[in-house]
GROMACS .gro file of C-alpha atoms in nm:
model
  316
    1ALA     CA    1   0.926  -4.162   0.262
    2VAL     CA    2   1.134  -4.493   0.317
    3ARG     CA    3   0.793  -4.633   0.499
    4ASP     CA    4   0.571  -4.545   0.217
    5TYR     CA    5   0.851  -4.630  -0.084
    6ARG     CA    6   0.807  -4.985   0.134
    7CYS     CA    7   0.408  -5.053   0.136
    8ASN     CA    8   0.440  -5.012  -0.188
    9ALA     CA    9   0.675  -5.200  -0.280
   10ILE     CA   10   0.513  -5.466  -0.089
   11LEU     CA   11   0.170  -5.381  -0.259
   12LEU     CA   12   0.370  -5.428  -0.651
   13SER     CA   13   0.451  -5.768  -0.514
   14GLU     CA   14   0.047  -5.837  -0.435
   15CYS     CA   15  -0.098  -5.693  -0.808
   16SER     CA   16  -0.301  -5.967  -0.993
   17THR     CA   17  -0.370  -5.734  -1.281
   18ASP     CA   18  -0.221  -5.552  -1.522
   19GLU     CA   19  -0.345  -5.258  -1.451
   20MET     CA   20  -0.267  -5.238  -1.055
   21ARG     CA   21   0.065  -5.367  -1.129
   22ILE     CA   22   0.108  -5.028  -1.379
   23ALA     CA   23   0.009  -4.846  -1.095
   24CYS     CA   24   0.194  -4.906  -0.818
   25SER     CA   25   0.541  -4.974  -1.048
   26ALA     CA   26   0.465  -4.629  -1.139
   27ALA     CA   27   0.401  -4.493  -0.757
   28CYS     CA   28   0.766  -4.702  -0.621
   29ASP     CA   29   0.916  -4.552  -0.887
   30ALA     CA   30   0.811  -4.203  -0.758
   31LEU     CA   31   0.823  -4.308  -0.409
   32ARG     CA   32   1.179  -4.442  -0.471
   33ASP     CA   33   1.333  -4.103  -0.566
   34ALA     CA   34   1.147  -3.938  -0.288
   35ALA     CA   35   1.314  -4.198  -0.064
   36SER     CA   36   1.630  -4.142  -0.217
   37GLY     CA   37   1.649  -3.708  -0.224
   38ALA     CA   38   1.502  -3.771   0.120
   39LEU     CA   39   1.809  -3.978   0.272
   40ARG     CA   40   2.038  -3.792   0.113
   41ASP     CA   41   1.926  -3.474   0.279
   42LEU     CA   42   1.917  -3.663   0.606
   43GLY     CA   43   2.293  -3.701   0.535
   44ASN     CA   44   2.410  -3.477   0.667
   45PHE     CA   45   2.487  -3.520   1.010
   46ASN     CA   46   2.686  -3.470   1.274
   47MET     CA   47   2.933  -3.845   1.192
   48ASP     CA   48   2.989  -3.795   1.619
   49ASP     CA   49   2.676  -3.827   1.729
   50ASP     CA   50   2.616  -4.224   1.828
   51ASP     CA   51   2.257  -4.224   1.775
   52ALA     CA   52   2.240  -3.982   1.484
   53VAL     CA   53   2.492  -4.257   1.252
   54ARG     CA   54   2.241  -4.558   1.453
   55TRP     CA   55   1.897  -4.473   1.297
   56TYR     CA   56   2.017  -4.351   0.980
   57ASP     CA   57   2.229  -4.658   0.853
   58LEU     CA   58   1.896  -4.826   0.981
   59LEU     CA   59   1.681  -4.562   0.754
   60MET     CA   60   1.942  -4.748   0.447
   61GLN     CA   61   1.997  -5.102   0.577
   62ASP     CA   62   1.544  -5.087   0.544
   63PHE     CA   63   1.583  -4.809   0.206
   64SER     CA   64   1.873  -5.096   0.086
   65ASP     CA   65   1.550  -5.412   0.205
   66THR     CA   66   1.281  -5.242  -0.024
   67ALA     CA   67   1.447  -5.187  -0.291
   68ASP     CA   68   1.533  -5.558  -0.366
   69LEU     CA   69   1.175  -5.630  -0.286
   70HIS     CA   70   1.107  -5.419  -0.551
   71LYS     CA   71   1.348  -5.483  -0.833
   72LEU     CA   72   1.254  -5.877  -0.797
   73ALA     CA   73   0.876  -5.744  -0.794
   74VAL     CA   74   0.970  -5.641  -1.109
   75ALA     CA   75   1.155  -5.908  -1.247
   76ASN     CA   76   0.903  -6.137  -1.173
   77ARG     CA   77   0.534  -5.957  -1.292
   78GLY     CA   78   0.631  -6.123  -1.692
   79GLY     CA   79   0.422  -6.426  -1.509
   80ILE     CA   80   0.119  -6.143  -1.375
   81ALA     CA   81   0.125  -5.960  -1.705
   82GLY     CA   82   0.104  -6.334  -1.920
   83ASN     CA   83  -0.186  -6.584  -1.652
   84SER     CA   84  -0.313  -6.393  -1.383
   85ASP     CA   85  -0.363  -6.707  -1.284
   86SER     CA   86   0.029  -6.729  -1.260
   87ALA     CA   87   0.023  -6.446  -0.940
   88PRO     CA   88  -0.030  -6.720  -0.600
   89ASP     CA   89   0.259  -6.849  -0.763
   90ASN     CA   90   0.447  -6.488  -0.831
   91ARG     CA   91   0.394  -6.472  -0.414
   92GLU     CA   92   0.495  -6.818  -0.349
   93ARG     CA   93   0.819  -6.725  -0.511
   94LEU     CA   94   0.914  -6.384  -0.373
   95GLY     CA   95   0.772  -6.546  -0.029
   96ASN     CA   96   1.166  -6.562   0.033
   97ALA     CA   97   1.237  -6.178   0.016
   98PRO     CA   98   1.285  -5.955   0.213
   99LEU     CA   99   0.855  -5.827   0.239
  100HIS     CA  100   0.902  -5.675   0.626
  101VAL     CA  101   1.231  -5.534   0.778
  102ASP     CA  102   1.333  -5.761   1.095
  103SER     CA  103   1.092  -5.628   1.380
  104LYS     CA  104   1.305  -5.494   1.623
  105LYS     CA  105   1.411  -5.265   1.387
  106PHE     CA  106   1.090  -5.132   1.312
  107SER     CA  107   1.029  -5.068   1.627
  108GLU     CA  108   1.332  -4.893   1.704
  109GLN     CA  109   1.251  -4.663   1.374
  110GLU     CA  110   0.879  -4.574   1.561
  111GLU     CA  111   0.978  -4.529   1.871
  112HIS     CA  112   1.253  -4.221   1.762
  113LEU     CA  113   0.975  -4.100   1.496
  114ALA     CA  114   0.845  -4.043   1.819
  115ALA     CA  115   1.024  -3.932   1.952
  116LEU     CA  116   1.143  -3.651   1.658
  117SER     CA  117   0.732  -3.578   1.652
  118THR     CA  118   0.765  -3.483   2.015
  119ASP     CA  119   1.099  -3.237   2.060
  120LEU     CA  120   0.833  -3.073   1.741
  121SER     CA  121   0.549  -3.036   1.980
  122GLU     CA  122   0.782  -2.882   2.159
  123LEU     CA  123   0.934  -2.669   1.955
  124SER     CA  124   0.615  -2.512   1.768
  125GLN     CA  125   0.475  -2.446   2.187
  126ILE     CA  126   0.779  -2.232   2.256
  127GLY     CA  127   0.774  -2.138   1.888
  128LYS     CA  128   0.494  -1.908   2.023
  129SER     CA  129   0.542  -1.873   2.396
  130LEU     CA  130   0.822  -1.637   2.201
  131SER     CA  131   0.585  -1.540   1.948
  132ASN     CA  132   0.350  -1.379   2.198
  133GLN     CA  133   0.623  -1.199   2.329
  134PHE     CA  134   0.742  -1.036   2.138
  135ASN     CA  135   0.440  -0.925   2.060
  136ARG     CA  136   0.401  -0.817   2.452
  137HIS     CA  137   0.742  -0.675   2.393
  138ASN     CA  138   0.706  -0.491   2.083
  139GLU     CA  139   0.380  -0.277   2.261
  140ILE     CA  140   0.568  -0.224   2.509
  141LEU     CA  141   0.839  -0.081   2.300
  142ASP     CA  142   0.550   0.150   2.085
  143SER     CA  143   0.395   0.313   2.477
  144ILE     CA  144   0.788   0.384   2.553
  145GLY     CA  145   0.826   0.540   2.205
  146GLU     CA  146   0.481   0.713   2.232
  147LYS     CA  147   0.603   0.828   2.536
  148SER     CA  148   0.878   0.970   2.511
  149ASP     CA  149   0.831   1.154   2.174
  150GLU     CA  150   0.483   1.321   2.464
  151LEU     CA  151   0.811   1.433   2.674
  152GLU     CA  152   1.057   1.567   2.383
  153ASP     CA  153   0.744   1.829   2.340
  154ARG     CA  154   0.717   1.904   2.721
  155THR     CA  155   1.071   1.970   2.748
  156ARG     CA  156   1.076   2.147   2.392
  157ALA     CA  157   0.774   2.362   2.520
  158VAL     CA  158   0.925   2.432   2.844
  159GLN     CA  159   1.291   2.545   2.690
  160ARG     CA  160   1.024   2.741   2.477
  161LYS     CA  161   0.878   2.935   2.738
  162ALA     CA  162   1.239   2.949   2.963
  163ASN     CA  163   1.379   3.159   2.707
  164ARG     CA  164   1.128   3.375   2.627
  165MET     CA  165   1.140   3.500   3.025
  166SER     CA  166   1.563   3.511   2.922
  167GLU     CA  167   1.455   3.696   2.698
  168HIS     CA  168   1.227   3.971   2.845
  169VAL     CA  169   1.477   3.993   3.140
  170ARG     CA  170   1.728   4.194   2.940
  171TRP     CA  171   1.779   4.545   2.866
  172LYS     CA  172   1.834   4.407   2.495
  173LYS     CA  173   1.687   4.174   2.257
  174THR     CA  174   1.823   3.919   2.044
  175PRO     CA  175   1.803   4.011   1.648
  176PRO     CA  176   1.674   3.788   1.479
  177GLN     CA  177   1.967   3.735   1.270
  178PHE     CA  178   1.873   3.572   0.868
  179GLU     CA  179   2.018   3.225   0.786
  180SER     CA  180   1.910   3.121   0.401
  181LEU     CA  181   1.583   3.104   0.121
  182VAL     CA  182   1.422   2.815   0.069
  183THR     CA  183   1.134   2.715  -0.031
  184ILE     CA  184   0.840   2.512   0.158
  185ARG     CA  185   0.745   2.234   0.007
  186HIS     CA  186   0.391   1.970   0.058
  187ASN     CA  187   0.554   1.638   0.057
  188ASP     CA  188   0.181   1.497  -0.054
  189SER     CA  189   0.099   1.688  -0.322
  190TRP     CA  190   0.392   1.844  -0.427
  191LEU     CA  191   0.323   2.185  -0.324
  192PHE     CA  192   0.511   2.470  -0.198
  193LEU     CA  193   0.372   2.760   0.106
  194THR     CA  194   0.257   3.037  -0.183
  195TYR     CA  195   0.172   3.391  -0.023
  196TRP     CA  196  -0.177   3.489  -0.188
  197GLU     CA  197  -0.403   3.682  -0.167
  198GLY     CA  198  -0.498   3.943   0.126
  199ASN     CA  199  -0.217   3.808   0.343
  200THR     CA  200  -0.331   3.406   0.306
  201VAL     CA  201  -0.087   3.112   0.251
  202GLN     CA  202  -0.216   2.899  -0.006
  203LEU     CA  203  -0.028   2.559  -0.143
  204LYS     CA  204   0.050   2.644  -0.545
  205PRO     CA  205   0.308   2.582  -0.811
  206TYR     CA  206   0.562   2.707  -0.762
  207HIS     CA  207   0.550   3.109  -0.770
  208GLU     CA  208   0.868   3.344  -0.798
  209ASP     CA  209   0.929   3.490  -0.524
  210ALA     CA  210   0.556   3.398  -0.375
  211SER     CA  211   0.624   3.074  -0.263
  212LEU     CA  212   0.995   3.177  -0.126
  213TRP     CA  213   1.085   3.206   0.197
  214GLU     CA  214   1.353   3.358   0.395
  215VAL     CA  215   1.486   3.206   0.717
  216TRP     CA  216   1.570   3.390   1.031
  217ARG     CA  217   1.679   3.196   1.321
  218ARG     CA  218   1.616   3.375   1.703
  219GLN     CA  219   1.742   3.175   2.078
  220GLY     CA  220   1.724   2.833   2.023
  221ASP     CA  221   1.572   2.627   1.696
  222ILE     CA  222   1.386   2.892   1.710
  223VAL     CA  223   1.306   3.021   1.342
  224GLY     CA  224   1.066   3.290   1.179
  225PHE     CA  225   0.992   3.297   0.734
  226LYS     CA  226   0.961   3.624   0.631
  227ASN     CA  227   0.755   3.598   0.273
  228ARG     CA  228   0.985   3.684  -0.038
  229LEU     CA  229   0.755   3.959  -0.217
  230SER     CA  230   0.497   4.072   0.103
  231GLN     CA  231   0.793   4.111   0.348
  232THR     CA  232   0.517   3.977   0.611
  233TRP     CA  233   0.619   3.669   0.845
  234LEU     CA  234   0.406   3.352   0.852
  235GLY     CA  235   0.242   3.258   1.147
  236GLN     CA  236  -0.111   3.261   1.324
  237ASN     CA  237  -0.367   3.555   1.377
  238LEU     CA  238  -0.624   3.700   1.648
  239MET     CA  239  -0.868   3.441   1.464
  240GLY     CA  240  -0.622   3.119   1.508
  241ASN     CA  241  -0.561   3.108   1.162
  242LEU     CA  242  -0.268   3.067   0.942
  243ALA     CA  243  -0.168   3.385   0.818
  244CYS     CA  244   0.100   3.587   0.678
  245SER     CA  245   0.050   3.916   0.739
  246SER     CA  246   0.268   4.014   1.047
  247SER     CA  247   0.569   4.302   0.927
  248ARG     CA  248   0.759   4.208   1.302
  249PHE     CA  249   0.883   3.879   1.441
  250ARG     CA  250   0.619   3.822   1.765
  251ARG     CA  251   0.595   3.485   1.914
  252GLY     CA  252   0.306   3.458   1.664
  253GLU     CA  253   0.544   3.408   1.395
  254GLU     CA  254   0.830   3.129   1.550
  255TRP     CA  255   0.807   2.852   1.462
  256GLU     CA  256   1.021   2.508   1.424
  257MET     CA  257   1.082   2.246   1.274
  258ASP     CA  258   1.207   1.808   1.332
  259GLY     CA  259   1.505   1.862   1.263
  260GLU     CA  260   1.863   2.078   1.174
  261ASP     CA  261   2.071   1.938   0.886
  262GLY     CA  262   1.928   1.898   0.592
  263LYS     CA  263   1.865   1.522   0.485
  264ALA     CA  264   1.636   1.605   0.789
  265ARG     CA  265   1.454   1.924   0.658
  266GLN     CA  266   1.376   1.663   0.314
  267SER     CA  267   1.103   1.535   0.537
  268THR     CA  268   0.993   1.791   0.852
  269ARG     CA  269   0.668   1.929   1.041
  270LEU     CA  270   0.596   2.243   1.152
  271LEU     CA  271   0.555   2.435   1.464
  272CYS     CA  272   0.445   2.706   1.505
  273ALA     CA  273   0.545   2.763   1.825
  274GLY     CA  274   0.259   3.081   1.908
  275ALA     CA  275  -0.001   2.835   1.887
  276ASN     CA  276  -0.186   2.736   2.135
  277TRP     CA  277  -0.080   3.007   2.441
  278GLY     CA  278   0.295   2.917   2.387
  279SER     CA  279   0.266   2.509   2.412
  280GLY     CA  280   0.249   2.542   2.014
  281GLY     CA  281   0.051   2.382   1.701
  282TRP     CA  282   0.128   2.204   1.412
  283LEU     CA  283   0.081   2.314   1.081
  284GLU     CA  284  -0.173   2.057   0.909
  285VAL     CA  285  -0.344   2.022   0.543
  286LYS     CA  286  -0.675   1.927   0.593
  287ARG     CA  287  -0.842   1.786   0.258
  288ASN     CA  288  -1.192   1.883   0.171
  289GLY     CA  289  -1.303   1.701  -0.106
  290GLY     CA  290  -1.050   1.859  -0.429
  291GLU     CA  291  -0.842   2.165  -0.200
  292SER     CA  292  -0.652   2.188   0.020
  293LYS     CA  293  -0.663   2.404   0.383
  294LEU     CA  294  -0.347   2.497   0.604
  295VAL     CA  295  -0.456   2.484   1.000
  296ILE     CA  296  -0.313   2.520   1.295
  297GLY     CA  297  -0.393   2.208   1.512
  298SER     CA  298  -0.266   2.162   1.861
  299TRP     CA  299   0.049   2.000   2.033
  300GLY     CA  300   0.168   1.666   2.170
  301ALA     CA  301   0.304   1.311   1.968
  302GLU     CA  302  -0.042   1.288   1.929
  303ALA     CA  303  -0.101   1.538   1.750
  304GLY     CA  304   0.186   1.526   1.563
  305LYS     CA  305   0.081   1.223   1.415
  306GLY     CA  306  -0.175   1.420   1.179
  307ALA     CA  307   0.107   1.734   1.054
  308ALA     CA  308   0.233   1.754   0.746
  309LEU     CA  309   0.551   1.615   0.598
  310TRP     CA  310   0.743   1.923   0.418
  311SER     CA  311   1.069   1.947   0.254
  312VAL     CA  312   1.255   2.244   0.385
  313SER     CA  313   1.447   2.310   0.094
  314GLY     CA  314   1.774   2.585  -0.006
  315TYR     CA  315   1.730   2.776  -0.346
  316GLU     CA  316   1.996   2.908  -0.539
   0.00000   0.00000   0.00000
């Protein structure tokens, strides 16, 4: 900014016409303000840094010399306006003005600017390298997260099978315990999981009793959903489809949710634990035109990405 100001001040002193003088004078005023602001911003440095103090003093001296040249050129521009032939005389009168800063100072400034340019280039390269490293780390973390989710799904599947085996060898079966009365709302459509004709389950606006489900808990995280209207259990039928036709809480009617607390249940996936030979299957909503179909899909972390999100809320 100081260098641009100096160049335009020199150019102003050499102007020989009114048009050139007016243009250069306006440019000098703007560049003077820009250089002054830049020096003011640059002044916030550590005063204990001798090199910084020295370079700042050089820039301030350069700015002061340029300001003197600017004032002298403005003071003598009347002769230029009155008679263009007097321009050589004015240039002669300006001959003693500090048109250029000391060559040593200028050389030191140039060296300092070159060093700063090199440092900035190195910092830019370091920044690009760090950005690449962060991108690689994010890819690694994403991969670890996916593997962690897959491991969690496999662990839950093994735990379910272990609980079933433990329950199978008992002389007396553990009866399910009633937990609460809830509604199950699809978060995307805001429609409710509702018992419908022919023992089917569809997404419908809220319907008294048909959209209410009793939550019964068995061992571990296993729960069952019993419809309040039909008194039958939500699960998978022999054809592999979602239905609400069973009068008993069996393996095909076992479900799991992502979370057990109230907040987690506001955006949870539903897993039919008995589907896919006991490995489980996520409840999905498939759209076909304007219709939505409920299906029990596959299991695992990848399949879980396509699972529908539900709000399981207590009914009062």
